[in-house]
Structures are given as structure tokens and as C-alpha cells.
Coordinates of C-alpha atoms in Angstrom, one line a residue:
Chain A
M1 CA 329.3 222.2 246.9
T2 CA 332.0 220.2 248.6
I3 CA 335.0 218.9 246.8
A4 CA 333.8 215.4 247.4
N5 CA 330.5 216.1 245.7
K6 CA 332.2 217.7 242.7
R7 CA 334.6 214.7 242.5
E8 CA 331.6 212.3 242.6
Q9 CA 329.8 214.3 239.8
I10 CA 332.9 214.1 237.6
R11 CA 333.5 210.5 238.4
Q12 CA 329.9 209.6 237.3
S13 CA 330.2 211.6 234.1
L14 CA 333.3 209.5 233.1
S15 CA 331.2 206.3 232.9
D16 CA 330.4 207.5 229.3
P17 CA 333.5 206.3 227.2
G18 CA 333.1 209.1 224.6
Y19 CA 332.9 211.7 227.3
R20 CA 335.8 210.5 229.3
H21 CA 338.1 210.7 226.2
Q22 CA 336.9 214.2 225.5
F23 CA 337.5 215.0 229.2
V24 CA 341.1 214.0 228.9
E25 CA 341.6 216.0 225.8
E26 CA 339.9 219.2 227.1
E27 CA 341.7 219.0 230.4
I28 CA 344.9 219.2 228.5
N29 CA 343.7 221.9 226.1
V30 CA 342.0 224.1 228.6
G31 CA 344.4 223.4 231.5
I32 CA 347.6 224.2 229.6
A33 CA 346.1 227.4 228.2
F34 CA 345.0 228.6 231.6
Q35 CA 348.4 227.6 233.2
I36 CA 350.5 229.4 230.6
R37 CA 348.4 232.6 231.0
S38 CA 348.3 232.4 234.8
I39 CA 352.0 231.6 235.3
R40 CA 352.9 234.4 232.8
V41 CA 350.8 236.9 234.7
R42 CA 352.1 235.7 238.1
Q43 CA 355.7 236.2 236.8
K44 CA 354.7 239.7 235.5
L45 CA 355.6 238.9 231.9
T46 CA 353.8 240.2 228.9
Q47 CA 353.1 237.9 226.0
G48 CA 355.9 239.8 224.2
N49 CA 358.3 239.2 227.1
L50 CA 357.6 235.5 227.1
A51 CA 357.9 235.3 223.3
D52 CA 361.3 237.0 223.5
L53 CA 362.4 234.5 226.2
L54 CA 361.5 231.6 223.9
G55 CA 362.5 233.1 220.6
V56 CA 359.0 233.0 219.1
K57 CA 356.5 235.6 218.0
Q58 CA 353.9 237.1 220.4
P59 CA 350.9 235.8 218.4
L60 CA 352.1 232.3 219.0
V61 CA 352.1 232.9 222.8
S62 CA 348.6 234.3 222.4
S63 CA 347.6 231.1 220.6
W64 CA 349.0 229.0 223.4
E65 CA 346.8 230.9 225.9
N66 CA 343.7 230.1 223.9
P67 CA 341.8 227.1 225.4
N68 CA 340.7 226.1 221.8
Y69 CA 344.3 225.9 220.5
G70 CA 345.0 222.2 221.4
K71 CA 348.2 221.7 219.4
Y72 CA 350.8 221.8 222.0
S73 CA 353.9 219.7 221.5
L74 CA 356.0 218.2 224.3
A75 CA 359.0 220.2 223.1
T76 CA 357.0 223.4 223.5
L77 CA 355.8 222.5 227.0
K78 CA 359.4 221.6 228.0
E79 CA 360.6 225.0 226.7
L80 CA 357.9 226.8 228.6
A81 CA 358.7 224.9 231.8
K82 CA 362.3 226.0 231.4
A83 CA 361.3 229.6 230.7
F84 CA 359.0 229.7 233.7
D85 CA 361.4 227.7 235.9
V86 CA 358.6 225.4 237.0
G87 CA 358.3 221.6 237.0
L88 CA 356.4 219.7 234.3
L89 CA 354.9 216.3 234.6
V90 CA 353.4 214.3 231.7
R91 CA 352.3 210.8 232.6
F92 CA 349.5 208.3 232.2
M93 CA 347.3 207.6 235.2
P94 CA 344.0 206.1 236.3
F95 CA 340.9 208.3 235.9
S96 CA 340.4 208.4 239.7
K97 CA 343.8 210.1 240.0
L98 CA 343.0 212.5 237.2
V99 CA 339.7 213.5 238.8
D100 CA 341.5 214.2 242.1
L101 CA 344.0 216.5 240.2
T102 CA 341.3 218.3 238.3
V103 CA 338.6 218.8 241.0
D104 CA 340.2 221.5 243.1
L105 CA 341.7 224.2 241.0
T106 CA 342.8 227.2 243.0
K107 CA 344.9 229.9 241.6
E108 CA 348.0 228.5 243.4
V109 CA 347.5 225.2 241.6
I110 CA 346.9 226.8 238.3
A111 CA 349.9 229.2 238.6
P112 CA 352.5 227.5 240.8
P113 CA 355.5 229.4 242.2
N114 CA 358.8 229.0 240.3
F115 CA 361.9 227.6 241.8
S116 CA 363.2 230.9 243.2
E117 CA 359.9 231.7 244.9
E118 CA 359.9 228.3 246.6
E119 CA 363.5 228.8 247.7
R120 CA 362.7 232.2 249.1
Y121 CA 359.8 230.8 251.0
Y122 CA 361.7 227.9 252.5
S123 CA 364.8 230.0 253.4
T124 CA 362.8 232.7 255.1
A125 CA 360.5 230.3 257.0
S126 CA 363.5 228.3 258.3
V127 CA 365.4 231.3 259.7
T128 CA 362.7 233.0 261.7
P129 CA 359.6 230.8 261.6
T130 CA 357.6 232.5 264.3
K131 CA 358.0 236.0 263.0
N132 CA 357.3 234.9 259.4
L133 CA 354.3 232.7 260.3
K134 CA 352.7 235.8 261.8
S135 CA 353.2 237.8 258.7
V136 CA 351.9 235.2 256.3
D137 CA 348.2 235.0 255.5
A138 CA 347.1 231.6 256.8
N139 CA 345.0 230.7 253.7
S140 CA 347.9 231.6 251.4
M141 CA 350.2 229.4 253.3
V142 CA 347.8 226.5 253.2
D143 CA 347.4 227.0 249.4
F144 CA 351.1 227.2 249.0
V145 CA 351.9 224.1 251.0
N146 CA 349.2 222.2 249.2
T147 CA 350.7 223.3 245.9
I148 CA 354.1 221.9 246.7
A149 CA 352.9 219.0 248.8
P150 CA 349.3 218.1 247.7
G151 CA 347.1 216.7 250.4
T152 CA 349.1 218.1 253.4
F153 CA 346.3 220.4 254.5
P154 CA 343.9 219.8 256.0
P155 CA 345.7 217.1 258.0
T156 CA 344.2 213.7 257.8
P157 CA 343.1 212.0 261.1
S158 CA 346.1 209.7 260.8
T159 CA 348.5 212.7 260.5
V160 CA 347.0 214.2 263.6
V161 CA 347.3 211.0 265.5
M162 CA 350.9 210.7 264.4
N163 CA 351.6 214.2 265.5
V164 CA 350.1 213.7 268.9
Q165 CA 352.1 210.4 269.3
E166 CA 355.3 212.2 268.4
Q167 CA 354.6 214.9 271.0
I168 CA 353.8 212.3 273.7
H169 CA 357.1 210.5 273.0
A170 CA 359.1 213.7 272.7
Chain B
M1 CA 341.2 227.8 249.9
G2 CA 338.0 228.8 248.1
N3 CA 337.4 229.4 244.5
E4 CA 337.7 232.9 242.9
F5 CA 334.3 232.4 241.3
T6 CA 331.3 230.1 241.6
F7 CA 329.2 229.1 238.6
Y8 CA 325.5 228.4 239.1
D9 CA 323.1 226.6 236.7
Y10 CA 319.5 227.8 236.2
I11 CA 316.9 225.5 237.7
D12 CA 313.4 225.5 236.0
A13 CA 311.6 225.6 239.3
D14 CA 308.3 226.6 237.7
G15 CA 308.4 223.5 235.4
Y16 CA 309.8 220.1 236.3
G17 CA 312.6 221.5 238.4
A18 CA 315.2 220.5 235.7
N19 CA 318.7 221.9 235.6
V20 CA 318.4 223.4 232.1
I21 CA 322.2 223.8 231.7
N22 CA 323.0 220.2 232.7
A23 CA 320.1 218.9 230.6
W24 CA 321.4 220.7 227.5
L25 CA 325.0 219.6 228.1
N26 CA 323.8 216.0 228.3
G27 CA 321.5 216.5 225.2
D28 CA 322.0 218.7 222.2
G29 CA 325.2 220.3 223.6
K30 CA 326.9 217.0 224.4
Q31 CA 329.7 217.6 221.9
S32 CA 330.8 220.6 223.9
K33 CA 330.2 219.2 227.4
A34 CA 333.8 218.3 228.3
Y35 CA 335.1 221.7 227.1
F36 CA 332.5 223.7 229.0
N37 CA 332.9 221.7 232.2
R38 CA 336.7 222.1 232.1
M39 CA 336.4 225.8 231.3
I40 CA 334.1 226.3 234.2
G41 CA 336.5 224.4 236.5
Y42 CA 339.4 226.6 235.5
L43 CA 337.5 229.9 235.4
E44 CA 336.3 229.2 238.9
G45 CA 339.9 229.1 240.1
S46 CA 341.3 231.9 238.0
P47 CA 341.1 235.7 238.5
P48 CA 340.6 237.5 235.2
A49 CA 343.9 238.2 233.4
G50 CA 345.5 241.5 234.4
S51 CA 344.9 243.0 237.8
Q52 CA 342.7 245.8 236.4
D53 CA 340.2 243.5 234.8
S54 CA 337.0 242.6 236.6
V55 CA 335.8 240.1 234.0
W56 CA 337.5 237.6 231.7
R57 CA 337.9 238.5 228.1
A58 CA 338.3 236.6 224.9
P59 CA 339.3 233.8 224.3
Y60 CA 338.0 232.8 227.7
T61 CA 334.6 234.5 227.6
W62 CA 333.0 236.9 225.1
P63 CA 330.7 239.9 226.0
L64 CA 327.3 240.0 224.3
H65 CA 325.8 243.1 222.8
G66 CA 322.5 244.7 222.0
E67 CA 319.6 243.2 223.8
W68 CA 322.0 240.7 225.4
K69 CA 324.2 243.4 226.8
D70 CA 325.6 242.5 230.3
F71 CA 325.6 238.8 229.4
I72 CA 328.7 236.8 228.5
E73 CA 329.2 233.6 226.7
I74 CA 331.8 230.8 226.5
R75 CA 332.2 229.3 223.1
K76 CA 333.3 226.0 221.6
K77 CA 333.3 225.0 218.0
V78 CA 332.9 221.4 217.2
K79 CA 332.5 220.1 213.6
G80 CA 331.3 223.4 212.2
V81 CA 328.9 224.2 215.0
Q82 CA 329.7 226.8 217.6
Y83 CA 328.2 225.9 220.9
R84 CA 327.6 228.7 223.4
L85 CA 326.9 228.8 227.1
I86 CA 325.4 232.1 228.2
G87 CA 325.5 233.7 231.6
K88 CA 325.8 236.8 233.6
I89 CA 328.6 237.8 236.0
E90 CA 327.3 239.1 239.3
G91 CA 330.3 239.9 241.5
R92 CA 332.0 236.6 242.2
Y93 CA 329.0 234.5 240.9
V94 CA 328.4 233.5 237.3
L95 CA 324.8 232.7 236.6
L96 CA 324.4 230.4 233.7
V97 CA 320.9 231.0 232.2
T98 CA 320.8 229.4 228.8
W99 CA 322.7 228.1 225.8
G100 CA 323.0 228.8 222.1
F101 CA 324.2 227.5 218.8
H102 CA 325.8 229.3 216.0
K103 CA 325.5 227.5 212.7
G104 CA 325.0 230.2 210.0
S105 CA 322.9 232.1 212.4
W106 CA 322.6 232.3 216.1
E107 CA 319.9 230.3 217.9
T108 CA 319.0 230.2 221.5
D109 CA 316.0 228.8 223.3
I110 CA 314.9 232.0 225.2
T111 CA 314.6 235.7 224.6
P112 CA 316.9 238.3 226.3
Q113 CA 313.9 239.3 228.4
T114 CA 313.5 235.7 229.7
A115 CA 317.3 235.6 230.3
K116 CA 317.0 238.7 232.5
E117 CA 314.0 237.2 234.4
R118 CA 316.1 234.1 235.0
V119 CA 318.9 236.2 236.5
S120 CA 316.3 237.9 238.8
Q121 CA 314.9 234.5 239.9
M122 CA 318.4 233.2 240.6
N123 CA 319.2 236.2 242.7
N124 CA 315.9 236.6 244.5
N125 CA 315.1 233.0 245.1
P126 CA 318.4 231.1 245.0
E127 CA 317.0 228.1 247.0
N128 CA 314.7 227.2 244.1
Y129 CA 316.2 228.7 241.0
R130 CA 319.9 228.0 241.1
R131 CA 322.3 225.2 241.9
E132 CA 326.1 225.1 241.7
H133 CA 327.2 224.0 238.3
D134 CA 326.6 220.3 237.8
N135 CA 329.6 218.5 236.3
S136 CA 327.7 215.2 235.8

């Protein structure tokens, strides 16, 4: 199934007011639980390690990773973002935008790199780009770039035209 | 940039060609529909926790036992009723074959034997018996 088909299915399902409110709630409950678990695993932390970082007990971290938990406070999320050293965005938006953000969930989207990982990536890539481009798996790179700059890959026709025009004028 | 896993719904190709999973999620299982659809979205993009694991574990999925051995379920409790979506992991595919309720006792619409037959049909005749999970 294409992303466009999946997006259309979700969009249609949201025409039911009761369902779309449940959708928002479950996207938060399920999404946060998966993100906490996935980022923790990516950063090679045990639940105990993360609990120590935050000054809480391990069972609480276990609860946060349960998609049925559903009682996250903004204060907790901000503490988690700080401990993981990743960004956190909480904002209201139209459903169309929400669907776009929820339709394509790769592991790079679910477990984003922390600040240091991003810095390492940028600094290495800018020093010896050719050498590093060869050593980086193409799909990983596309996933990574889409994580930090959504919608960059695949390039849209207008981006391609702009790139061609830039080369012509160079 | 593909998913880690793909979930498929069972299609009743011998009957009216209905997607039995989608029909349930829009019928008796409606209270749990948003949860299951979001869970499937995230499970599709997430490798199981821990590099040694080949399947997800609780609280994401639960393994079934006895006659239902080899099947897994995703659970959601709403207003005292536990809704369950039942499937089988086949490599990177998850074949959703049926659903269940738990309200005092466990109820499902098919026997374990029928569930196994559905898995065979979905594997042997994918064109007719399975479709990628329907979020609508």
C-alpha cells in the first residue's frame, strides 16, 4: 500500500467525530510509549539507567513505555526530552497535518537521533563528503535526512527543477 | 524507507469478500479501533525491543497459549471490556485473522483450527485472502 493510500484511509476514518477524538488521544498514548521505548533502546539505556537519569523508579519508566498508560504530564515529557537530548514539540494543528505526521512511521522517525548524533553526522559529512557518502547506506541516509528535514526525500519535481536551474546558472 | 513489518487483514474470499478485521473494527470493536490502528502503525515501524528479540512482547503484544499457541494478540481495555486483535507473525508479516473480547470469559468468533486455516489461506492465496491492514 502506498503512503498516499494509507493517508486517504486515515483521512476518511476521521470523518467520524468520535473516532477522530479517539485517534488524537491514542496517537499520543501509543506514540509516546513507543518513542520512549525506542529512543531508550537506541541510546542503549536500560529502564533502570533512564530511571536513574530522571531520579524516578524503574517501574515508572516501564509504565511510560506501556501504550495503555496515557497519563503523561508535560513536565515528564520535558524531562524526558532533556534526558534523551532530543527536541519535543507539542502543538495544535489541523487534522490533515496530523495525518501526514502519523502515516509514515519508520524507526528513524520513532527513535530520532539526539543532538550529539546529529552533530557527528554533520561534522563528518562536511569534512570529507565523498568518502563518507560512500560509506553510508543510502536508505539510512534518506531516513536520517527525512527525520531532521521532513519531506526532503524524495525530491519534489519543483526541487528538481530548481536544482537543474541552479546548475545551468552556475 | 520501508516498514519493519507489514500487517495484513483476513479477507473472507469464500463469503462476501469482506475484510473481517475492518468490519469488526467498525462494528463491535469500534471502541478499540483508534488504539488498534495506531498500535499497528507504530508496530509496523518498530523492530521488537532488544536486538535479540524476534517478536514484540507485553505490553505491545501478548503470546497466546494452548490451542492458540503461535498466535499473538494486541489488547485494549475500554469500559471494562478487553478487546483483542489476534494474528500470527510470519517473518516480517503479521497476519490478522480474527478478534476477541474478554469480559469475564474470553470470546472469539472462530476456533483455533479455523484461525490456522485462515493463516494457510493468507499464505497460499494472498491475492484473495489478505489485504494490507485497512485504517479506514
